[in-house]
Short mmCIF file of C-alpha atoms in Angstrom, two decimals:
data_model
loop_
_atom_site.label_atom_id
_atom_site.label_comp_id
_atom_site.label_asym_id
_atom_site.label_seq_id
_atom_site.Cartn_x
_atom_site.Cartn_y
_atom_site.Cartn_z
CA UNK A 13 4.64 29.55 -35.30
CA UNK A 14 1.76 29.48 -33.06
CA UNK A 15 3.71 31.15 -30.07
CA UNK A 16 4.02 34.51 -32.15
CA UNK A 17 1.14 36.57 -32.72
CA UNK A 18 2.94 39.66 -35.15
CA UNK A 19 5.32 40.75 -32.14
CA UNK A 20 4.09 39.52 -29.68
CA UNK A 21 4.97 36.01 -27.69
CA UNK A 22 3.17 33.32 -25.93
CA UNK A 23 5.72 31.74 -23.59
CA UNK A 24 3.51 28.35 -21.83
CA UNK A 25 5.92 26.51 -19.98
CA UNK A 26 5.02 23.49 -17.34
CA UNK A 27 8.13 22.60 -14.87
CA UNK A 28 8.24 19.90 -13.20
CA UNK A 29 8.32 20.25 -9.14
CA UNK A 30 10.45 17.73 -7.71
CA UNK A 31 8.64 15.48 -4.17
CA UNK A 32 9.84 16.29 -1.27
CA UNK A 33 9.81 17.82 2.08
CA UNK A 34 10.91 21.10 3.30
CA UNK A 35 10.53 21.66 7.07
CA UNK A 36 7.23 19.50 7.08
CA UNK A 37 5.69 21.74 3.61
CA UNK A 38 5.47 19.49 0.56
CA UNK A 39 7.87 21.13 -2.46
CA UNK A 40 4.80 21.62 -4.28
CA UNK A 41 3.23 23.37 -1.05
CA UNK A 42 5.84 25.75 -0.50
CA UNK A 43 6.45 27.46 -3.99
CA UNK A 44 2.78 28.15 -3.98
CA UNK A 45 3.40 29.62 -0.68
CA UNK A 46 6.13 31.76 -1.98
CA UNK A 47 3.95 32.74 -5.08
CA UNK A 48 1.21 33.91 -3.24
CA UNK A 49 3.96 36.13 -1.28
CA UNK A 50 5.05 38.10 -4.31
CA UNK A 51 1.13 39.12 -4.28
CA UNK A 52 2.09 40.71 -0.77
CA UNK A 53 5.00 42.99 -2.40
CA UNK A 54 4.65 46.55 -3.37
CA UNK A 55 5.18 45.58 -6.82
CA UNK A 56 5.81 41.89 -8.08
CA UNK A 57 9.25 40.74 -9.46
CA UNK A 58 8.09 40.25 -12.67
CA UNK A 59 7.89 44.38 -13.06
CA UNK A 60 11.19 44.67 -13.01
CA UNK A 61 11.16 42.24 -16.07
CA UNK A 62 11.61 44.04 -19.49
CA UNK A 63 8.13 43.56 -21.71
CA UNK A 64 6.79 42.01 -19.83
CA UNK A 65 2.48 42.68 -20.88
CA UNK A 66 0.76 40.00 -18.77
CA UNK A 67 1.87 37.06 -16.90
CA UNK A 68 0.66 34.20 -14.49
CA UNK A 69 2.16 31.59 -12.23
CA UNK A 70 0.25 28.62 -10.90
CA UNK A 71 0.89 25.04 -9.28
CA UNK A 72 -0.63 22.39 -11.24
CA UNK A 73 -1.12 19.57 -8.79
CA UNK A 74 -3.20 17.22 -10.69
CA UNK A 75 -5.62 17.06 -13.68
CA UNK A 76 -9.33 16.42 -13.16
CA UNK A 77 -11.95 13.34 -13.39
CA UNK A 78 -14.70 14.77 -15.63
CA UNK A 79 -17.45 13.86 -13.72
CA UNK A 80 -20.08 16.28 -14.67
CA UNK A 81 -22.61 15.06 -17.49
CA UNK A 82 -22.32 16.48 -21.01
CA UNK A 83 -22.11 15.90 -24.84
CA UNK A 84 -19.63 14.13 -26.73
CA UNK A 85 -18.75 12.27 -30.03
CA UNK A 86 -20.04 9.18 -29.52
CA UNK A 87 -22.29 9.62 -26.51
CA UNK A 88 -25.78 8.34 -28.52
CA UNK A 89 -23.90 5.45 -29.64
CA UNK A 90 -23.26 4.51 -26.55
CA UNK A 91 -26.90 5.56 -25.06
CA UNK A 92 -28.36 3.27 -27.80
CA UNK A 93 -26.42 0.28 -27.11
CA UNK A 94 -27.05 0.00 -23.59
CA UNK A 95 -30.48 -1.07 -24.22
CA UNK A 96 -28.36 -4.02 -24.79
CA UNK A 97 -26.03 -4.47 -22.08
CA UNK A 98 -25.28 -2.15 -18.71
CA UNK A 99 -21.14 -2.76 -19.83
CA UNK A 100 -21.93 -0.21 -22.68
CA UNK A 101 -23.28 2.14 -20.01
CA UNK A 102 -19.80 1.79 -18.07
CA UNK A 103 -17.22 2.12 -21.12
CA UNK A 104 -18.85 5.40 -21.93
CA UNK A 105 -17.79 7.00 -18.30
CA UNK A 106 -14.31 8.72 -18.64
CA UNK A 107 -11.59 7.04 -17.64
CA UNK A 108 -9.19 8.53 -14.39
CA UNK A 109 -6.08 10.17 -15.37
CA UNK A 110 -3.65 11.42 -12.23
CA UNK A 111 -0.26 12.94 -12.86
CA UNK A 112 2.74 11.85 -11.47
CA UNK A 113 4.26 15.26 -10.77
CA UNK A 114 3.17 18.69 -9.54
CA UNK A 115 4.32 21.11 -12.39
CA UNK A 116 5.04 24.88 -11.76
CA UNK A 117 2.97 26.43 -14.46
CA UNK A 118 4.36 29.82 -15.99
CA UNK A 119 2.41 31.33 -18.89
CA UNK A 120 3.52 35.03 -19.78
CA UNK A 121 2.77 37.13 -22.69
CA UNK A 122 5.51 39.71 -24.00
CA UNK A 123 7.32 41.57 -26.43
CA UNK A 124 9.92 40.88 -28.56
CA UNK A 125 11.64 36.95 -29.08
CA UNK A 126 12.36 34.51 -26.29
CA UNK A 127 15.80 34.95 -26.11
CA UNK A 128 15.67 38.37 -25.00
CA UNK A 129 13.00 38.22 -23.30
CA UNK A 130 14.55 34.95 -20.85
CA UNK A 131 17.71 36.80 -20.84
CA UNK A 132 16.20 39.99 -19.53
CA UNK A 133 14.54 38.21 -16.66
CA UNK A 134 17.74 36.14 -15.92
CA UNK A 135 19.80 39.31 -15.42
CA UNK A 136 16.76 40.73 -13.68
CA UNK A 137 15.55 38.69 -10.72
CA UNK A 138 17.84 35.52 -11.30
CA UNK A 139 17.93 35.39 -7.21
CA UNK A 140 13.21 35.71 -6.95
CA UNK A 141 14.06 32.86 -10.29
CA UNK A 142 16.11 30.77 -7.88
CA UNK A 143 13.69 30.88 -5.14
CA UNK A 144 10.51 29.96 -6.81
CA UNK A 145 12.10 27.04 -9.52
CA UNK A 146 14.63 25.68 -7.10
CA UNK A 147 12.40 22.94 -6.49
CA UNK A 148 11.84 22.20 -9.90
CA UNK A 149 13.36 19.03 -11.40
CA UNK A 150 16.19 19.77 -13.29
CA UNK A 151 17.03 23.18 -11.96
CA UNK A 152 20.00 22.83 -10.01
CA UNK A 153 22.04 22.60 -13.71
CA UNK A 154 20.49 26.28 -14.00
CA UNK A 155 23.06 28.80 -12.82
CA UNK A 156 23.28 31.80 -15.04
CA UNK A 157 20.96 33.13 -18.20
CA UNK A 158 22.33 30.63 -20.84
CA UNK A 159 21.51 27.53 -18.78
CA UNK A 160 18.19 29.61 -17.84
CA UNK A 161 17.20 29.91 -21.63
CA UNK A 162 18.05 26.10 -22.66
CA UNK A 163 16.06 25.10 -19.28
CA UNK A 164 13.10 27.10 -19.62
CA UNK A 165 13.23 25.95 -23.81
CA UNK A 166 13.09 22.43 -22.27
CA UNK A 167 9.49 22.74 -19.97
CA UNK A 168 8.45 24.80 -23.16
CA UNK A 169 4.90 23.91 -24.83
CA UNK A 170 3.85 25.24 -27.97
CA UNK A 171 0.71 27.49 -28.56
CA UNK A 172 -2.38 25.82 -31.00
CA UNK A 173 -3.39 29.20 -31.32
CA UNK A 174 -2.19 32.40 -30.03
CA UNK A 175 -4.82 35.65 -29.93
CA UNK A 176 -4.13 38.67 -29.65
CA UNK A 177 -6.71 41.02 -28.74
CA UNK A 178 -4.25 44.11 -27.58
CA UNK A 179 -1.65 45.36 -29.53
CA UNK A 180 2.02 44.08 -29.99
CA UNK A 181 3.91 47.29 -29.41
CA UNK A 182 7.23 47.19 -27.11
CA UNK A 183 5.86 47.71 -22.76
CA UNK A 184 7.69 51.55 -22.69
CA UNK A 185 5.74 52.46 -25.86
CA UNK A 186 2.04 51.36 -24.72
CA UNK A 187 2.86 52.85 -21.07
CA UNK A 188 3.98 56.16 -22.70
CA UNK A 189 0.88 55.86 -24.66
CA UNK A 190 -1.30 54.97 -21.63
CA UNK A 191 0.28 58.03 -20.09
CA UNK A 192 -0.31 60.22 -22.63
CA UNK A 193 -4.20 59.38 -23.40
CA UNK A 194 -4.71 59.92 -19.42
CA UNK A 195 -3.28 63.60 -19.07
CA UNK A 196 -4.26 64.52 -22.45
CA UNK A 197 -8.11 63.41 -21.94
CA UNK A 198 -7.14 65.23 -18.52
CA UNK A 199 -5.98 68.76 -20.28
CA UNK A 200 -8.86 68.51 -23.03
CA UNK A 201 -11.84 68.15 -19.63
CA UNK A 202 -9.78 71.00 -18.10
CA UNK A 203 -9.27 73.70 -20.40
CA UNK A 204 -13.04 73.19 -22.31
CA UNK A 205 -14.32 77.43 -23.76
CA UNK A 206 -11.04 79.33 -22.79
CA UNK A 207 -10.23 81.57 -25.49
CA UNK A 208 -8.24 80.41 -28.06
CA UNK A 209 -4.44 82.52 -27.10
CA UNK A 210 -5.03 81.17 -24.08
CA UNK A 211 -5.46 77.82 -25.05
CA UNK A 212 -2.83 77.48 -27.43
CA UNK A 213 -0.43 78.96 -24.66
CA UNK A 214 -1.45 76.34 -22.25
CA UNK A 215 -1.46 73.26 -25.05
CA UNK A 216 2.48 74.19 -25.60
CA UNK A 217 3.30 73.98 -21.78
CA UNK A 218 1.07 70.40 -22.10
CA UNK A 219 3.45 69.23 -24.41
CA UNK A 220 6.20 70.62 -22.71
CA UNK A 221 5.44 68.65 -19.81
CA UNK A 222 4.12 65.40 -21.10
CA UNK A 223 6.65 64.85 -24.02
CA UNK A 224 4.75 62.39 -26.24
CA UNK A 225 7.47 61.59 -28.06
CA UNK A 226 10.01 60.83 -24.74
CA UNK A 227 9.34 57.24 -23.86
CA UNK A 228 11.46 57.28 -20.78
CA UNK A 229 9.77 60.04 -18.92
CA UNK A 230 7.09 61.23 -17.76
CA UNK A 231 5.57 57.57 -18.20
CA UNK A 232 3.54 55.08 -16.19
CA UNK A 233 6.10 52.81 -14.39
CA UNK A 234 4.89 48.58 -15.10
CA UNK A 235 2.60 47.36 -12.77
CA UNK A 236 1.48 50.71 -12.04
CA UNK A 237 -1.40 50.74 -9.53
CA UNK A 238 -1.67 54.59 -8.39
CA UNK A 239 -1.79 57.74 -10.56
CA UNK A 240 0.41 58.97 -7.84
CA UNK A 241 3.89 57.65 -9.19
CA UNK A 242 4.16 59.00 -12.36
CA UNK A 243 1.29 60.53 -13.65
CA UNK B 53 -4.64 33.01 -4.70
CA UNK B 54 -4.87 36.07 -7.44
CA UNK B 55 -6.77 35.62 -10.56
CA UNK B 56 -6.97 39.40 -10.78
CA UNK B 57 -4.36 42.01 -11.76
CA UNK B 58 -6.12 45.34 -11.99
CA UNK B 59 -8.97 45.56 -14.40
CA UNK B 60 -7.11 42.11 -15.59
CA UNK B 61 -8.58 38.39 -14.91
CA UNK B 62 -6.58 35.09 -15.22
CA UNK B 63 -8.53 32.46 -16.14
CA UNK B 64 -6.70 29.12 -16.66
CA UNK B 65 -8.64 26.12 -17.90
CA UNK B 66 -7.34 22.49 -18.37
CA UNK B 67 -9.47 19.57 -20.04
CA UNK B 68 -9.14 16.30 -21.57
CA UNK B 69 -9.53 15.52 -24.81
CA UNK B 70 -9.00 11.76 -26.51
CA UNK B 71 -5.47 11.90 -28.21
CA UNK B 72 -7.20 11.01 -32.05
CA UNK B 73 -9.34 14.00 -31.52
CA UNK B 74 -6.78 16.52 -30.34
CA UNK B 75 -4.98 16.15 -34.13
CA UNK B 76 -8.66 17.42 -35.19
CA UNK B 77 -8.48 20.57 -32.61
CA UNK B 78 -5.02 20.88 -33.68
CA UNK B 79 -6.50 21.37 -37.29
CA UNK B 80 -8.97 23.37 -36.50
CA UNK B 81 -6.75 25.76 -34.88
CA UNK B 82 -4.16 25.42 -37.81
CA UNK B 83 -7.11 26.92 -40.08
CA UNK B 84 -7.95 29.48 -37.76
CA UNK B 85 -4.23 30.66 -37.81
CA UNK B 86 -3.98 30.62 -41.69
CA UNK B 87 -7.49 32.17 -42.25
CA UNK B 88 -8.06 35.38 -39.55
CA UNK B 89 -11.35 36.00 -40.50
CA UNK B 90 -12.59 32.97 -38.79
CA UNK B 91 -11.42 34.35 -35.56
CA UNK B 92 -13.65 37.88 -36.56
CA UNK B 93 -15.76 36.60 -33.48
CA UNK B 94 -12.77 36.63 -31.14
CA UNK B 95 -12.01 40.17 -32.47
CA UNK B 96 -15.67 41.83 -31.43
CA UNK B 97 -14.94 40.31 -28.06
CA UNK B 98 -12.82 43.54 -26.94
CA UNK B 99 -12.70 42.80 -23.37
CA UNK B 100 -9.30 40.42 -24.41
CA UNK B 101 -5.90 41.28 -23.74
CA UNK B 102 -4.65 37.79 -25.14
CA UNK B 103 -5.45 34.30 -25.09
CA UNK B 104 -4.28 30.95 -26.14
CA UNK B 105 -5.01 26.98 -26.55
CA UNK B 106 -2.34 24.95 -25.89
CA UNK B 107 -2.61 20.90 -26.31
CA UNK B 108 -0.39 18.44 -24.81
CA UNK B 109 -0.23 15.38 -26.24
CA UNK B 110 -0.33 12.87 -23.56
CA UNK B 111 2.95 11.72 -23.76
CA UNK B 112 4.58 15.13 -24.36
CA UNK B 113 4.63 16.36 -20.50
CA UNK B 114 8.08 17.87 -20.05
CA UNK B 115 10.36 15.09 -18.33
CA UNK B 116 13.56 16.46 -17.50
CA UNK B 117 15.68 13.62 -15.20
CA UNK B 118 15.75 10.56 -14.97
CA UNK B 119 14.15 10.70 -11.52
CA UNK B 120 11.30 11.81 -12.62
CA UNK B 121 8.54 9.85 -12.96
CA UNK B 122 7.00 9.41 -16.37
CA UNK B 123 3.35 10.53 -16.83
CA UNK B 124 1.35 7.62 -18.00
CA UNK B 125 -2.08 8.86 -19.01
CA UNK B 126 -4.89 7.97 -21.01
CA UNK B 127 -5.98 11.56 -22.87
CA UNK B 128 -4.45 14.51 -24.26
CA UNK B 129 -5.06 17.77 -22.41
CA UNK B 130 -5.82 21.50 -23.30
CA UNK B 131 -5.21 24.33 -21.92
CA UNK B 132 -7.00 27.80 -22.14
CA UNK B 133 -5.51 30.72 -21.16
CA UNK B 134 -7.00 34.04 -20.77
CA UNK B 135 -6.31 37.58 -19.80
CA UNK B 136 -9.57 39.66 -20.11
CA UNK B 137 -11.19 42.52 -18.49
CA UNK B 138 -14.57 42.02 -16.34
CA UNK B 139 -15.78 39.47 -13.85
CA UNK B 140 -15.73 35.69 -14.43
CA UNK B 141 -19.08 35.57 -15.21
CA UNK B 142 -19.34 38.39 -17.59
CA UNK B 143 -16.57 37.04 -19.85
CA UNK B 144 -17.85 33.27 -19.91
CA UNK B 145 -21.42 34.75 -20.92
CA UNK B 146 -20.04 36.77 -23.25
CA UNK B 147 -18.36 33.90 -25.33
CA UNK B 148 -21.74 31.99 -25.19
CA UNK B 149 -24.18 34.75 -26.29
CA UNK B 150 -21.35 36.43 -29.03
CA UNK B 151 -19.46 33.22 -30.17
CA UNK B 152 -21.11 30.02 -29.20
CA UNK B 153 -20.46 28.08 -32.64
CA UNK B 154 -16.84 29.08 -32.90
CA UNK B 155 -16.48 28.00 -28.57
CA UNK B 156 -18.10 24.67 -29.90
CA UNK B 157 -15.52 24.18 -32.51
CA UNK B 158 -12.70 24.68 -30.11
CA UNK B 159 -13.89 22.56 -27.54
CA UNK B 160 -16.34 20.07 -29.42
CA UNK B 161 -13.88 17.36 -29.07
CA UNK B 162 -13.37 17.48 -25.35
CA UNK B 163 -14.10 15.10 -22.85
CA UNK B 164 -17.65 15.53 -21.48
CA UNK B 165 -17.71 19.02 -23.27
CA UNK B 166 -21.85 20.66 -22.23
CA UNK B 167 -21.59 22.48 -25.30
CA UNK B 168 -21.75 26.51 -24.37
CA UNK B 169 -25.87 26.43 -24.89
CA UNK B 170 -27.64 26.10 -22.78
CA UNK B 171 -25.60 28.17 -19.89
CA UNK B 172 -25.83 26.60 -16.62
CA UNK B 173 -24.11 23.44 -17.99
CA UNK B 174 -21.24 25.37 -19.48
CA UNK B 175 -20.79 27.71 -16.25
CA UNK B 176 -20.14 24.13 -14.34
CA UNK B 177 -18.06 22.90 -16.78
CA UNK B 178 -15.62 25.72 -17.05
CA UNK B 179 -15.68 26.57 -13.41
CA UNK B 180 -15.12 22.46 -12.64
CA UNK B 181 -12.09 22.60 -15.13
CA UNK B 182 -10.84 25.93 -13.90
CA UNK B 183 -7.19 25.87 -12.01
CA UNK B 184 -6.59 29.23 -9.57
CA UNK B 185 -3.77 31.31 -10.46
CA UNK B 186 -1.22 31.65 -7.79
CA UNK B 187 0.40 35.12 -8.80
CA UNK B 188 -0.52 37.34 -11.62
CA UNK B 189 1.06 40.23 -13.25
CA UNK B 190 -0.16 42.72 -15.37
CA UNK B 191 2.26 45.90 -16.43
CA UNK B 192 -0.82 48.08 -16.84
CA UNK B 193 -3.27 47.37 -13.96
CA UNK B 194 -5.28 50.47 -14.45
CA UNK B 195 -6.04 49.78 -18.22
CA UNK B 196 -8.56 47.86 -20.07
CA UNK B 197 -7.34 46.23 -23.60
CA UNK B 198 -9.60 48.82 -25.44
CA UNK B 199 -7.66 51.69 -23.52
CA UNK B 200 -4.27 50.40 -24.78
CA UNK B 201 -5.19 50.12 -28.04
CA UNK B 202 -6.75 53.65 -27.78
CA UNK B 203 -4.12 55.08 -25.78
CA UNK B 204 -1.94 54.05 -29.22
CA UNK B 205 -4.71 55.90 -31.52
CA UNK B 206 -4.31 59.19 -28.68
CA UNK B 207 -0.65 59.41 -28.93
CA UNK B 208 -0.25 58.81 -32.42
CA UNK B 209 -3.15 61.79 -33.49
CA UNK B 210 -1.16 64.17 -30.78
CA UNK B 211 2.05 63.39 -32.05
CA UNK B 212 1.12 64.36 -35.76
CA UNK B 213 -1.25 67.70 -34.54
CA UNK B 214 1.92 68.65 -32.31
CA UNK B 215 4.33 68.29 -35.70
CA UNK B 216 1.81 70.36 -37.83
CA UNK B 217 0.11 73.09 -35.34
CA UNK B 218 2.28 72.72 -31.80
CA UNK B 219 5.34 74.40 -30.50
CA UNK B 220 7.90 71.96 -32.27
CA UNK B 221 5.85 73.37 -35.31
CA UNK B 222 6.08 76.65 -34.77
CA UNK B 223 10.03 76.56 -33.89
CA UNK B 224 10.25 74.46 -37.04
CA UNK B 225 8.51 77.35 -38.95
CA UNK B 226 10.74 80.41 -37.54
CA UNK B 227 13.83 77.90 -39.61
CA UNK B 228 12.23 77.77 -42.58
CA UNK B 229 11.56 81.07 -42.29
CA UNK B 230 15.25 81.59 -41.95
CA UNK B 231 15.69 79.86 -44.90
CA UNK B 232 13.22 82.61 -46.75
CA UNK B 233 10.37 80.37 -47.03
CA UNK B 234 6.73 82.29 -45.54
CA UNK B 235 6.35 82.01 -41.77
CA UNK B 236 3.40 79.13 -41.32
CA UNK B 237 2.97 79.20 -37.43
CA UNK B 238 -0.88 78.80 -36.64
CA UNK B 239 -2.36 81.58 -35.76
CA UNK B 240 -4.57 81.15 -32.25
CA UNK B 241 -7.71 81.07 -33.99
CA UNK B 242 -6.20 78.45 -36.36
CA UNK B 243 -4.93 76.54 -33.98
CA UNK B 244 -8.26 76.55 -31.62
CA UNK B 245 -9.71 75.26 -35.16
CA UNK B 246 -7.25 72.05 -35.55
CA UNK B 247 -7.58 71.24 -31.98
CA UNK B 248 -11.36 71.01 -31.64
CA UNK B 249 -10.79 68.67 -34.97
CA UNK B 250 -8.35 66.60 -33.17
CA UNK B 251 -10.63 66.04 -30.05
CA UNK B 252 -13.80 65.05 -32.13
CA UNK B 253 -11.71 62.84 -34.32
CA UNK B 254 -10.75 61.08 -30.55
CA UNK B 255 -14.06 61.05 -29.04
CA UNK B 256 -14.34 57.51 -28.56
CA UNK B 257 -10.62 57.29 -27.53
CA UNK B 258 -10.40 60.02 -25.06
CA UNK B 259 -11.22 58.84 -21.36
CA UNK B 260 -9.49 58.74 -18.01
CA UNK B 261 -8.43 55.81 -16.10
CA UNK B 262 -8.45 54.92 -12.23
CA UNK B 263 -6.76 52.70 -10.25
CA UNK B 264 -10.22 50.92 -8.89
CA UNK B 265 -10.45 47.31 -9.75
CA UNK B 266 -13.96 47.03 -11.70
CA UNK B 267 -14.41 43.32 -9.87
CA UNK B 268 -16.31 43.31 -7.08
CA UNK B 269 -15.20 40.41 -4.29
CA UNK B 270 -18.43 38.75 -4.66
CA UNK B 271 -17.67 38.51 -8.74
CA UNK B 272 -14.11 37.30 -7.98
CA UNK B 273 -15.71 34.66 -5.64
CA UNK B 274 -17.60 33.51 -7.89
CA UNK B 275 -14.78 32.64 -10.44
CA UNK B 276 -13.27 30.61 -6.97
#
């Protein structure tokens, strides 16, 4: 399947966002309103989401008139025919396409299968879930992680093609990793021509402290902006 | 409006494509799935954390109540998603100049596609087609994809020098010393040795990151 790229997933999903009217702000209006206010948090909902690698939210209000010139199959037939007749001309211009309904676009990248992963994020921020698809069509059915799962299946669209140009390991074990490259490139800078007892002494108190093989701590926390929090 | 995340862009990217022709895009990427090689250009393109084409038929927009209008259009449409590292401008260039066959093949069949030579014509069409991301999340704002996958090459190579030359080692030895086998703990001068090993084999993995987003606002406005 397109969606899996070894063990890692591409979730695409396009929800429908119902019309209507809350205090004056269209539907559509006011979950981008609320989207753009998770950017205001100190750290978005979606880190408290387990693998979560990379995600993105977006309001799809229409699709667009291509306009602009450029190639395409067919174009010279076209350009040699309306030597003939300006109606050639005309069919070749793209035709306009408008959608009937806003869609809340959700495209996320993680670990593991879909199940878990939808699960995870159910139990996690169900009530930030609530607040952004509650205008969706369809939603109101939605009331724990089951329902979640079999809703989310429903606005699902599968991947053509899927790259992957990261790796596919599980979010604690590429943070620990992360974690471990930065104070390790940290200890080699800092402790460059000390003699060799002395090195090997500080290199076991390194270890000590960093734990490479602990993957709950020390680690970088997701959505980790400052070296501050944990390293 | 966030398209960045970090040292992360967002780039989202919807165009339409006649429904006949989307069955040949749909092939196209079907043969790129079964055969990796042909995505070797893809690969050299480091500055990827993921990406992915997804084409919806024109008839297969989710409809989920009955009160919900149908969508009644006249093309297919696909969308391109990308997570990458670098400004808007550097990563579109970057496709042209490394890939521009393989960019060709994948969007040959779209609707008043420029083709990704010359440039100008390709910039316009991407940033015409372009849709702004409302939130975006990245678990790892302060890394680049090349620093994950290196940060994976750094742990593993300290793991497997701390088995064989660290303190776990050395505890390890003083049991099977117990157990009357010779006492194998590195001596300092050995160990000094191993370690300068271990940090040339992980010169071009070593590094340290900062929070600083590499994007300036005039490169992120330009993406707008």
């Amino acid at each position: 399947m397109a969606n899996v790229s070894g063990k890692a997933y591409a979730l695409t999903c396009l929800c429908p966002i119902r019309k209507g009217q809350l205090d004056g702000i269209a539907y559509s209006d006011e979950v981008r309103y609320r989207l753009h206010n998770w950017g205001l948090l100190e750290q978005s909902p979606m880190a408290k989401v387990p693998q979560t690698y990379l995600c993105r939210y977006f309001v799809l209000n229409d699709v667009y008139y291509e306009s602009l010139p450029g190639t395409e199959f067919g174009g010279t037939f076209f350009d040699f025919l309306s030597i003939f007749s300006d109606r050639f001309r005309r069919k070749a211009l793209p035709k306009e396409d408008h959608l009937k309904s806003k869609y809340l676009v959700f495209s996320c990248n993680l670990h593991g299968d879909l199940d878990t992963y939808l699960r995870g994020m159910w139990q996690a921020i169900s009530a930030d879930i609530q607040t952004i698809w509650g205008f969706c069509y369809g939603f109101e059915k939605v009331n724990d992680a089951d329902s979640f799962i079999a809703y989310i299946k429903k606005c699902q669209l599968n991947a053509s093609l899927f790259f992957n140009g990261s790796n596919d390991d599980p979010l604690p074990e590429q943070l620990k990793a992360l974690y471990v490259k930065q104070e390790f490139s940290r200890f080699a800078e800092q402790h460059q021509g000390m003699s060799a007892a002395q090195l090997q002494q500080a290199y076991q108190a390194f270890i000590q402290r960093i734990e490479p093989d602990n993957l709950a701590r020390p680690s970088w926390q997701p959505g980790q902006t400052s070296l501050q929090l944990g390293g | 409006m966030s398209n960045i995340a970090g040292k992360a862009y967002a780039m989202n990217v919807i165009t339409p494509i006649h429904s006949y022709m989307a069955w040949i895009n749909k092939l196209i990427f079907w043969i790129a799935l079964k055969m990796p090689s042909t995505l070797r250009g893809l690969i050299t393109l480091s500055l990827i954390h993921y990406a992915r084409w997804v084409i919806i038929g024109k008839k297969q927009f989710p409809h989920l109540d009955a009160s919900q209008p149908r969508e009644d259009l006249h093309y297919s449409y696909m969308l391109f998603f990308s997570n990458f590292n670098g400004s808007w401008a550097q990563y579109v260039d970057s496709f042209t100049f490394a890939i521009p066959s393989g960019l060709d093949l994948f969007w040959k069949w779209n609707i008043r596609y420029p083709r990704s030579v010359p440039l100008t014509p390709f910039h316009s069409y991407i940033q015409f087609n372009q849709i702004q991301t409302d939130h975006y999340y990245n678990a790892y704002p302060m890394a680049a994809a090349n620093d994950i996958k290196s940060a994976k090459t750094v742990r593993a190579a300290l793991l497997a020098f701390d088995a064989k030359f660290g303190a776990t080692a050395s505890a390890a030895s003083v049991i099977s010393a117990a157990a009357s086998e010779p006492h194998t703990s590195p001596s300092p001068e050995q160990f000094l040795q191993h370690y300068n090993a271990l940090l040339r084999s992980l010169q071009h993995d070593m590094g340290v990151m900062q929070p600083l987003p590499i994007i300036s606002l005039a490169d992120q406005a330009k993406g707008e």
